[in-house]
PDB file of C-alpha atoms in Angstrom:
ATOM      1  CA  MET A   1       0.000   0.000   0.000  1.00  0.00           C
ATOM      2  CA  VAL A   2       1.282   3.453  -0.913  1.00  0.00           C
ATOM      3  CA  SER A   3       1.977   5.664   2.118  1.00  0.00           C
ATOM      4  CA  GLN A   4       0.571   9.155   2.446  1.00  0.00           C
ATOM      5  CA  THR A   5       3.989  10.727   1.848  1.00  0.00           C
ATOM      6  CA  GLU A   6       4.618   8.566  -1.230  1.00  0.00           C
ATOM      7  CA  ARG A   7       1.170   9.408  -2.589  1.00  0.00           C
ATOM      8  CA  GLN A   8       1.757  13.136  -2.149  1.00  0.00           C
ATOM      9  CA  HIS A   9       5.102  12.917  -3.940  1.00  0.00           C
ATOM     10  CA  ALA A  10       3.324  11.091  -6.759  1.00  0.00           C
ATOM     11  CA  ILE A  11       0.614  13.763  -6.906  1.00  0.00           C
ATOM     12  CA  ALA A  12       3.311  16.417  -7.275  1.00  0.00           C
ATOM     13  CA  SER A  13       4.805  14.425 -10.157  1.00  0.00           C
ATOM     14  CA  LEU A  14       1.411  14.087 -11.857  1.00  0.00           C
ATOM     15  CA  LEU A  15       0.755  17.810 -11.409  1.00  0.00           C
ATOM     16  CA  ALA A  16       4.036  18.971 -12.924  1.00  0.00           C
ATOM     17  CA  PRO A  17       3.450  18.181 -16.648  1.00  0.00           C
ATOM     18  CA  THR A  18      -0.018  19.725 -17.056  1.00  0.00           C
ATOM     19  CA  GLY A  19      -0.320  22.040 -14.057  1.00  0.00           C
ATOM     20  CA  ALA A  20      -3.679  20.583 -13.016  1.00  0.00           C
ATOM     21  CA  VAL A  21      -5.084  17.416 -11.442  1.00  0.00           C
ATOM     22  CA  SER A  22      -8.617  16.383 -10.504  1.00  0.00           C
ATOM     23  CA  VAL A  23      -9.805  14.749  -7.304  1.00  0.00           C
ATOM     24  CA  GLY A  24     -11.705  12.045  -9.183  1.00  0.00           C
ATOM     25  CA  ASP A  25      -8.770  11.067 -11.386  1.00  0.00           C
ATOM     26  CA  LEU A  26      -6.380  10.951  -8.424  1.00  0.00           C
ATOM     27  CA  ALA A  27      -8.779   8.807  -6.380  1.00  0.00           C
ATOM     28  CA  GLU A  28      -9.058   6.352  -9.268  1.00  0.00           C
ATOM     29  CA  HIS A  29      -5.312   6.382  -9.898  1.00  0.00           C
ATOM     30  CA  PHE A  30      -4.367   5.617  -6.280  1.00  0.00           C
ATOM     31  CA  HIS A  31      -7.436   3.448  -5.467  1.00  0.00           C
ATOM     32  CA  VAL A  32      -8.400   5.630  -2.502  1.00  0.00           C
ATOM     33  CA  THR A  33     -11.465   7.673  -1.576  1.00  0.00           C
ATOM     34  CA  THR A  34     -12.004  11.203  -2.796  1.00  0.00           C
ATOM     35  CA  GLU A  35     -11.858  12.402   0.813  1.00  0.00           C
ATOM     36  CA  THR A  36      -8.360  10.903   1.150  1.00  0.00           C
ATOM     37  CA  VAL A  37      -7.303  12.822  -1.953  1.00  0.00           C
ATOM     38  CA  ARG A  38      -8.837  16.056  -0.659  1.00  0.00           C
ATOM     39  CA  ARG A  39      -6.898  15.651   2.574  1.00  0.00           C
ATOM     40  CA  ASP A  40      -3.661  15.135   0.621  1.00  0.00           C
ATOM     41  CA  LEU A  41      -4.343  18.277  -1.401  1.00  0.00           C
ATOM     42  CA  ARG A  42      -5.064  20.322   1.733  1.00  0.00           C
ATOM     43  CA  ILE A  43      -1.767  19.222   3.282  1.00  0.00           C
ATOM     44  CA  MET A  44       0.144  19.928   0.076  1.00  0.00           C
ATOM     45  CA  GLU A  45      -1.448  23.388  -0.202  1.00  0.00           C
ATOM     46  CA  SER A  46      -0.408  24.141   3.390  1.00  0.00           C
ATOM     47  CA  LEU A  47       3.162  23.373   2.317  1.00  0.00           C
ATOM     48  CA  GLY A  48       2.907  25.625  -0.744  1.00  0.00           C
ATOM     49  CA  LEU A  49       3.125  22.735  -3.213  1.00  0.00           C
ATOM     50  CA  LEU A  50      -0.144  23.471  -5.043  1.00  0.00           C
ATOM     51  CA  GLN A  51      -3.268  25.584  -5.051  1.00  0.00           C
ATOM     52  CA  ARG A  52      -6.601  23.890  -4.495  1.00  0.00           C
ATOM     53  CA  VAL A  53      -9.479  24.736  -6.820  1.00  0.00           C
ATOM     54  CA  HIS A  54     -12.979  23.319  -7.178  1.00  0.00           C
ATOM     55  CA  GLY A  55     -12.657  19.647  -8.098  1.00  0.00           C
ATOM     56  CA  GLY A  56      -8.898  19.418  -7.882  1.00  0.00           C
ATOM     57  CA  ALA A  57      -5.696  21.455  -7.758  1.00  0.00           C
ATOM     58  CA  ILE A  58      -3.367  23.501  -9.939  1.00  0.00           C
ATOM     59  CA  SER A  59       0.284  24.428  -9.756  1.00  0.00           C
ATOM     60  CA  PRO A  60       1.027  27.338  -7.419  1.00  0.00           C
ATOM     61  CA  GLU A  61       1.633  30.664  -9.124  1.00  0.00           C
ATOM     62  CA  PRO A  62       5.323  31.664  -9.183  1.00  0.00           C
ATOM     63  CA  MET A  63       6.179  34.631  -7.004  1.00  0.00           C
ATOM     64  CA  GLY A  64       5.632  37.905  -8.808  1.00  0.00           C
ATOM     65  CA  THR A  65       3.444  36.555 -11.619  1.00  0.00           C
ATOM     66  CA  SER A  66       0.120  37.845 -10.271  1.00  0.00           C
ATOM     67  CA  PRO A  67      -0.821  41.467 -10.973  1.00  0.00           C
ATOM     68  CA  PRO A  68      -0.704  43.522  -7.766  1.00  0.00           C
ATOM     69  CA  ARG A  69      -4.431  44.298  -7.978  1.00  0.00           C
ATOM     70  CA  LEU A  70      -5.220  40.578  -7.863  1.00  0.00           C
ATOM     71  CA  LYS A  71      -3.039  39.881  -4.864  1.00  0.00           C
ATOM     72  CA  PRO A  72      -5.064  37.731  -2.441  1.00  0.00           C
ATOM     73  CA  ALA A  73      -5.940  39.056   0.997  1.00  0.00           C
ATOM     74  CA  LEU A  74      -3.480  38.100   3.704  1.00  0.00           C
ATOM     75  CA  VAL A  75      -5.276  36.082   6.374  1.00  0.00           C
ATOM     76  CA  LYS A  76      -3.590  35.054   9.610  1.00  0.00           C
ATOM     77  CA  GLY A  77      -3.322  31.266   9.708  1.00  0.00           C
ATOM     78  CA  MET A  78      -3.899  30.804   5.969  1.00  0.00           C
ATOM     79  CA  PRO A  79      -2.932  28.413   4.646  1.00  0.00           C
ATOM     80  CA  PRO A  80      -2.924  26.521   7.943  1.00  0.00           C
ATOM     81  CA  GLU A  81       0.175  24.760   9.183  1.00  0.00           C
ATOM     82  CA  PRO A  82      -0.015  20.942   8.882  1.00  0.00           C
ATOM     83  CA  ARG A  83      -0.420  20.531  12.659  1.00  0.00           C
ATOM     84  CA  VAL A  84      -3.379  22.903  12.779  1.00  0.00           C
ATOM     85  CA  LEU A  85      -4.865  21.409   9.614  1.00  0.00           C
ATOM     86  CA  GLU A  86      -4.762  17.934  11.166  1.00  0.00           C
ATOM     87  CA  LEU A  87      -6.578  19.272  14.236  1.00  0.00           C
ATOM     88  CA  ALA A  88      -9.192  20.886  11.986  1.00  0.00           C
ATOM     89  CA  GLU A  89      -9.791  17.686  10.050  1.00  0.00           C
ATOM     90  CA  THR A  90     -10.274  15.828  13.322  1.00  0.00           C
ATOM     91  CA  ALA A  91     -12.852  18.386  14.414  1.00  0.00           C
ATOM     92  CA  VAL A  92     -14.764  18.265  11.125  1.00  0.00           C
ATOM     93  CA  SER A  93     -14.855  14.452  11.284  1.00  0.00           C
ATOM     94  CA  LEU A  94     -17.294  14.825  14.196  1.00  0.00           C
ATOM     95  CA  ILE A  95     -19.984  16.338  11.945  1.00  0.00           C
ATOM     96  CA  THR A  96     -22.820  13.859  11.510  1.00  0.00           C
ATOM     97  CA  PRO A  97     -24.244  13.127   8.031  1.00  0.00           C
ATOM     98  CA  LEU A  98     -27.539  14.854   8.873  1.00  0.00           C
ATOM     99  CA  ALA A  99     -25.919  18.108  10.026  1.00  0.00           C
ATOM    100  CA  ARG A 100     -26.708  21.106   7.853  1.00  0.00           C
ATOM    101  CA  SER A 101     -26.126  24.265   9.927  1.00  0.00           C
ATOM    102  CA  ILE A 102     -22.813  25.125  11.597  1.00  0.00           C
ATOM    103  CA  PHE A 103     -21.640  27.898  13.920  1.00  0.00           C
ATOM    104  CA  LEU A 104     -17.938  28.641  13.429  1.00  0.00           C
ATOM    105  CA  ASP A 105     -16.000  30.786  15.883  1.00  0.00           C
ATOM    106  CA  SER A 106     -12.893  32.856  15.080  1.00  0.00           C
ATOM    107  CA  GLY A 107      -9.251  31.927  15.714  1.00  0.00           C
ATOM    108  CA  LEU A 108      -6.427  29.992  14.075  1.00  0.00           C
ATOM    109  CA  ALA A 109      -8.010  26.570  14.587  1.00  0.00           C
ATOM    110  CA  CYS A 110     -11.425  27.722  13.373  1.00  0.00           C
ATOM    111  CA  THR A 111      -9.888  29.340  10.287  1.00  0.00           C
ATOM    112  CA  ALA A 112      -8.276  25.976   9.539  1.00  0.00           C
ATOM    113  CA  ILE A 113     -11.653  24.303  10.083  1.00  0.00           C
ATOM    114  CA  ALA A 114     -13.061  26.671   7.448  1.00  0.00           C
ATOM    115  CA  THR A 115     -10.577  25.346   4.867  1.00  0.00           C
ATOM    116  CA  VAL A 116     -11.887  21.831   5.516  1.00  0.00           C
ATOM    117  CA  LEU A 117     -15.551  22.891   5.535  1.00  0.00           C
ATOM    118  CA  GLY A 118     -14.957  24.630   2.213  1.00  0.00           C
ATOM    119  CA  ASP A 119     -14.083  21.291   0.623  1.00  0.00           C
ATOM    120  CA  PRO A 120     -17.029  19.139   1.776  1.00  0.00           C
ATOM    121  CA  PRO A 121     -17.958  15.567   0.881  1.00  0.00           C
ATOM    122  CA  GLU A 122     -20.185  15.355  -2.181  1.00  0.00           C
ATOM    123  CA  ASP A 123     -23.316  14.593  -0.141  1.00  0.00           C
ATOM    124  CA  ALA A 124     -22.793  17.419   2.396  1.00  0.00           C
ATOM    125  CA  ARG A 125     -25.027  20.499   2.295  1.00  0.00           C
ATOM    126  CA  TRP A 126     -23.530  22.791   4.896  1.00  0.00           C
ATOM    127  CA  THR A 127     -24.383  26.371   5.799  1.00  0.00           C
ATOM    128  CA  VAL A 128     -21.754  28.019   8.007  1.00  0.00           C
ATOM    129  CA  VAL A 129     -22.508  31.030  10.204  1.00  0.00           C
ATOM    130  CA  THR A 130     -19.232  32.556  11.348  1.00  0.00           C
ATOM    131  CA  SER A 131     -17.712  35.404  13.333  1.00  0.00           C
ATOM    132  CA  SER A 132     -14.405  35.046  11.488  1.00  0.00           C
ATOM    133  CA  PRO A 133     -13.576  37.239   8.455  1.00  0.00           C
ATOM    134  CA  GLY A 134     -10.691  34.861   7.723  1.00  0.00           C
ATOM    135  CA  ALA A 135     -13.069  31.908   7.651  1.00  0.00           C
ATOM    136  CA  VAL A 136     -15.288  33.763   5.176  1.00  0.00           C
ATOM    137  CA  ILE A 137     -12.332  34.194   2.825  1.00  0.00           C
ATOM    138  CA  ALA A 138     -11.359  30.520   3.198  1.00  0.00           C
ATOM    139  CA  LEU A 139     -14.915  29.343   2.543  1.00  0.00           C
ATOM    140  CA  SER A 140     -15.567  31.667  -0.383  1.00  0.00           C
ATOM    141  CA  ALA A 141     -12.406  30.497  -2.155  1.00  0.00           C
ATOM    142  CA  LYS A 142     -14.090  27.203  -3.087  1.00  0.00           C
ATOM    143  CA  ASP A 143     -17.769  28.268  -3.264  1.00  0.00           C
ATOM    144  CA  ALA A 144     -18.847  24.778  -2.147  1.00  0.00           C
ATOM    145  CA  THR A 145     -20.335  25.702   1.242  1.00  0.00           C
ATOM    146  CA  SER A 146     -22.931  28.395   1.946  1.00  0.00           C
ATOM    147  CA  THR A 147     -21.579  31.077   4.269  1.00  0.00           C
ATOM    148  CA  VAL A 148     -23.244  33.675   6.476  1.00  0.00           C
ATOM    149  CA  VAL A 149     -21.039  36.271   8.160  1.00  0.00           C
ATOM    150  CA  LEU A 150     -22.232  37.950  11.341  1.00  0.00           C
ATOM    151  CA  HIS A 151     -22.844  41.695  11.340  1.00  0.00           C
ATOM    152  CA  GLY A 152     -20.813  43.789  13.749  1.00  0.00           C
ATOM    153  CA  GLN A 153     -17.411  45.339  14.253  1.00  0.00           C
ATOM    154  CA  VAL A 154     -14.102  43.543  13.733  1.00  0.00           C
ATOM    155  CA  HIS A 155     -11.966  43.255  16.849  1.00  0.00           C
ATOM    156  CA  GLY A 156      -8.394  43.791  15.657  1.00  0.00           C
ATOM    157  CA  LYS A 157      -6.464  41.612  18.099  1.00  0.00           C
ATOM    158  CA  SER A 158      -8.695  38.538  17.796  1.00  0.00           C
ATOM    159  CA  SER A 159      -9.782  39.108  14.169  1.00  0.00           C
ATOM    160  CA  SER A 160     -13.313  38.328  15.332  1.00  0.00           C
ATOM    161  CA  ILE A 161     -16.601  40.044  14.622  1.00  0.00           C
ATOM    162  CA  ILE A 162     -18.029  41.236  17.919  1.00  0.00           C
ATOM    163  CA  GLY A 163     -20.865  43.389  19.253  1.00  0.00           C
ATOM    164  CA  SER A 164     -24.516  43.162  20.234  1.00  0.00           C
ATOM    165  CA  THR A 165     -25.752  42.935  16.646  1.00  0.00           C
ATOM    166  CA  ALA A 166     -23.680  39.812  16.053  1.00  0.00           C
ATOM    167  CA  VAL A 167     -24.890  38.254  19.314  1.00  0.00           C
ATOM    168  CA  ASP A 168     -28.512  39.011  18.385  1.00  0.00           C
ATOM    169  CA  MET A 169     -28.044  37.304  15.000  1.00  0.00           C
ATOM    170  CA  ILE A 170     -26.793  34.123  16.648  1.00  0.00           C
ATOM    171  CA  SER A 171     -29.588  34.228  19.234  1.00  0.00           C
ATOM    172  CA  GLN A 172     -32.170  34.118  16.442  1.00  0.00           C
ATOM    173  CA  LEU A 173     -30.619  31.033  14.846  1.00  0.00           C
ATOM    174  CA  ARG A 174     -30.213  27.378  15.731  1.00  0.00           C
ATOM    175  CA  ALA A 175     -27.265  25.318  14.537  1.00  0.00           C
ATOM    176  CA  ASP A 176     -26.779  21.563  14.428  1.00  0.00           C
ATOM    177  CA  ILE A 177     -23.182  21.942  15.560  1.00  0.00           C
ATOM    178  CA  ALA A 178     -20.864  24.680  16.847  1.00  0.00           C
ATOM    179  CA  PHE A 179     -17.072  24.875  16.757  1.00  0.00           C
ATOM    180  CA  VAL A 180     -15.829  27.225  19.491  1.00  0.00           C
ATOM    181  CA  GLU A 181     -12.153  28.131  19.821  1.00  0.00           C
ATOM    182  CA  VAL A 182     -10.449  27.794  23.227  1.00  0.00           C
ATOM    183  CA  ASP A 183      -7.126  29.486  23.988  1.00  0.00           C
ATOM    184  CA  ALA A 184      -6.393  27.839  27.339  1.00  0.00           C
ATOM    185  CA  ILE A 185      -7.845  25.357  29.831  1.00  0.00           C
ATOM    186  CA  GLN A 186      -7.652  25.894  33.577  1.00  0.00           C
ATOM    187  CA  SER A 187      -6.965  23.041  35.972  1.00  0.00           C
ATOM    188  CA  ASP A 188     -10.618  22.984  37.063  1.00  0.00           C
ATOM    189  CA  THR A 189     -11.737  22.455  33.427  1.00  0.00           C
ATOM    190  CA  GLY A 190     -12.531  26.128  32.906  1.00  0.00           C
ATOM    191  CA  LEU A 191     -12.239  27.151  29.259  1.00  0.00           C
ATOM    192  CA  CYS A 192     -10.605  30.505  28.528  1.00  0.00           C
ATOM    193  CA  THR A 193     -10.014  33.034  25.796  1.00  0.00           C
ATOM    194  CA  PHE A 194      -7.317  35.681  25.610  1.00  0.00           C
ATOM    195  CA  PHE A 195      -9.855  38.176  24.259  1.00  0.00           C
ATOM    196  CA  PRO A 196     -12.802  38.977  26.579  1.00  0.00           C
ATOM    197  CA  GLU A 197     -14.522  40.952  23.808  1.00  0.00           C
ATOM    198  CA  THR A 198     -15.291  37.647  22.045  1.00  0.00           C
ATOM    199  CA  ILE A 199     -16.969  35.989  25.040  1.00  0.00           C
ATOM    200  CA  PRO A 200     -20.585  36.993  24.233  1.00  0.00           C
ATOM    201  CA  ILE A 201     -20.215  35.523  20.733  1.00  0.00           C
ATOM    202  CA  LYS A 202     -18.802  32.248  22.053  1.00  0.00           C
ATOM    203  CA  GLN A 203     -21.490  31.911  24.716  1.00  0.00           C
ATOM    204  CA  ALA A 204     -24.278  32.623  22.214  1.00  0.00           C
ATOM    205  CA  MET A 205     -22.953  29.913  19.878  1.00  0.00           C
ATOM    206  CA  ILE A 206     -22.810  27.427  22.761  1.00  0.00           C
ATOM    207  CA  LYS A 207     -26.357  28.238  23.843  1.00  0.00           C
ATOM    208  CA  ASN A 208     -27.901  27.975  20.384  1.00  0.00           C
ATOM    209  CA  ALA A 209     -26.259  24.807  19.033  1.00  0.00           C
ATOM    210  CA  ALA A 210     -27.488  21.241  19.423  1.00  0.00           C
ATOM    211  CA  PHE A 211     -23.956  19.804  19.609  1.00  0.00           C
ATOM    212  CA  THR A 212     -20.990  21.867  20.790  1.00  0.00           C
ATOM    213  CA  ILE A 213     -17.303  21.233  20.181  1.00  0.00           C
ATOM    214  CA  ALA A 214     -14.503  23.080  21.967  1.00  0.00           C
ATOM    215  CA  VAL A 215     -11.358  23.270  19.855  1.00  0.00           C
ATOM    216  CA  LEU A 216      -8.151  23.951  21.812  1.00  0.00           C
ATOM    217  CA  SER A 217      -5.986  26.093  19.580  1.00  0.00           C
ATOM    218  CA  PRO A 218      -2.317  25.058  19.297  1.00  0.00           C
ATOM    219  CA  ARG A 219      -0.088  27.803  20.634  1.00  0.00           C
ATOM    220  CA  SER A 220       3.421  28.930  19.770  1.00  0.00           C
ATOM    221  CA  PRO A 221       6.097  30.017  22.278  1.00  0.00           C
ATOM    222  CA  GLN A 222       5.308  33.629  21.318  1.00  0.00           C
ATOM    223  CA  ASP A 223       1.881  33.211  22.940  1.00  0.00           C
ATOM    224  CA  GLN A 224       3.281  32.616  26.420  1.00  0.00           C
ATOM    225  CA  GLU A 225       2.802  36.237  27.456  1.00  0.00           C
ATOM    226  CA  LEU A 226      -0.899  35.920  26.621  1.00  0.00           C
ATOM    227  CA  GLN A 227      -1.277  33.216  29.256  1.00  0.00           C
ATOM    228  CA  LEU A 228      -1.549  36.000  31.844  1.00  0.00           C
ATOM    229  CA  LEU A 229      -4.614  37.377  30.056  1.00  0.00           C
ATOM    230  CA  LYS A 230      -6.897  34.355  30.295  1.00  0.00           C
ATOM    231  CA  HIS A 231     -10.622  35.056  30.580  1.00  0.00           C
ATOM    232  CA  ARG A 232     -12.961  32.199  31.461  1.00  0.00           C
ATOM    233  CA  PHE A 233     -16.105  31.861  29.329  1.00  0.00           C
ATOM    234  CA  ALA A 234     -17.310  28.271  29.873  1.00  0.00           C
ATOM    235  CA  THR A 235     -16.497  24.857  31.346  1.00  0.00           C
ATOM    236  CA  LEU A 236     -16.158  21.456  29.729  1.00  0.00           C
ATOM    237  CA  ALA A 237     -19.669  20.677  31.002  1.00  0.00           C
ATOM    238  CA  ASP A 238     -21.009  23.222  28.500  1.00  0.00           C
ATOM    239  CA  PHE A 239     -19.680  21.140  25.606  1.00  0.00           C
ATOM    240  CA  ASP A 240     -20.202  17.722  24.082  1.00  0.00           C
ATOM    241  CA  ALA A 241     -16.618  17.271  22.880  1.00  0.00           C
ATOM    242  CA  LEU A 242     -13.107  18.692  23.132  1.00  0.00           C
ATOM    243  CA  VAL A 243     -10.717  18.458  20.188  1.00  0.00           C
ATOM    244  CA  THR A 244      -7.047  18.897  21.080  1.00  0.00           C
ATOM    245  CA  ASP A 245      -3.600  17.693  20.106  1.00  0.00           C
ATOM    246  CA  ASP A 246      -2.250  18.409  23.595  1.00  0.00           C
ATOM    247  CA  HIS A 247      -1.630  14.935  25.021  1.00  0.00           C
ATOM    248  CA  THR A 248      -0.364  16.353  28.320  1.00  0.00           C
ATOM    249  CA  LEU A 249      -3.839  17.383  29.473  1.00  0.00           C
ATOM    250  CA  ASP A 250      -5.060  15.373  32.441  1.00  0.00           C
ATOM    251  CA  PHE A 251      -8.643  15.902  33.539  1.00  0.00           C
ATOM    252  CA  SER A 252      -9.424  14.325  36.883  1.00  0.00           C
ATOM    253  CA  VAL A 253     -13.135  14.995  36.454  1.00  0.00           C
ATOM    254  CA  LEU A 254     -14.882  15.018  33.098  1.00  0.00           C
ATOM    255  CA  PRO A 255     -18.532  15.923  32.508  1.00  0.00           C
ATOM    256  CA  ASP A 256     -20.836  13.028  33.353  1.00  0.00           C
ATOM    257  CA  HIS A 257     -22.731  13.119  30.041  1.00  0.00           C
ATOM    258  CA  ASN A 258     -21.381  11.451  26.895  1.00  0.00           C
ATOM    259  CA  PHE A 259     -18.424  13.801  26.694  1.00  0.00           C
ATOM    260  CA  GLN A 260     -15.636  13.075  24.215  1.00  0.00           C
ATOM    261  CA  VAL A 261     -11.994  14.090  24.178  1.00  0.00           C
ATOM    262  CA  VAL A 262     -10.840  13.650  20.589  1.00  0.00           C
ATOM    263  CA  THR A 263      -7.243  13.839  19.385  1.00  0.00           C
ATOM    264  CA  PRO A 264      -5.777  13.624  15.867  1.00  0.00           C
TER     265      PRO A 264
END
């Protein structure tokens, strides 16, 4: 059986002569599912090896070949690093086949989730309501998932849409599932954000979703100074699942309902 790395090297070789490959042709060529191919293409795009388009991928544009007026918007966390992308794919795997409506919070992990939601399985019919301008850009790039952006003001430090208008919009909706970004977890299972301005949005998403997933954002050493700015907005008991790649977490007491801790 061909390994993931070997398959991705082969995809790069197939892409080189023509500058384009299709998901269907690659799935048939490697005898794998289309979702496996999509995951390969997402990883390769995160490494700058190709550019995903609807139905496949094309060669990345050489530096300096695009006219300045067509230069894409710079979005923090785009494309996502492989570690964050893997976390996002794990989170999206929790979506049930019947799910249609999704709340998507802001943050690096949620922006990565948007790249996965923007490339859905063929039978998925998702509508994403998000507080993240970056997620809107990621989702609109593929035009395969319906997107609704909240109305409000953009908070510069968190790159999140905030304000009472945005909270009111969420309060009038109901989602099948919500992905809420978490910056830190306290020892007593309290979930925290570094940006208190985003708390009303997070709490509204939790309240108005049938199934809630907390996504613990991977942090770099540069984020250590933010650890002093933690603001609690919920506990694990408010969620149905936690997605994290931090294997050092040790919870002595987990919620007594069917709570899941899911790792890549």
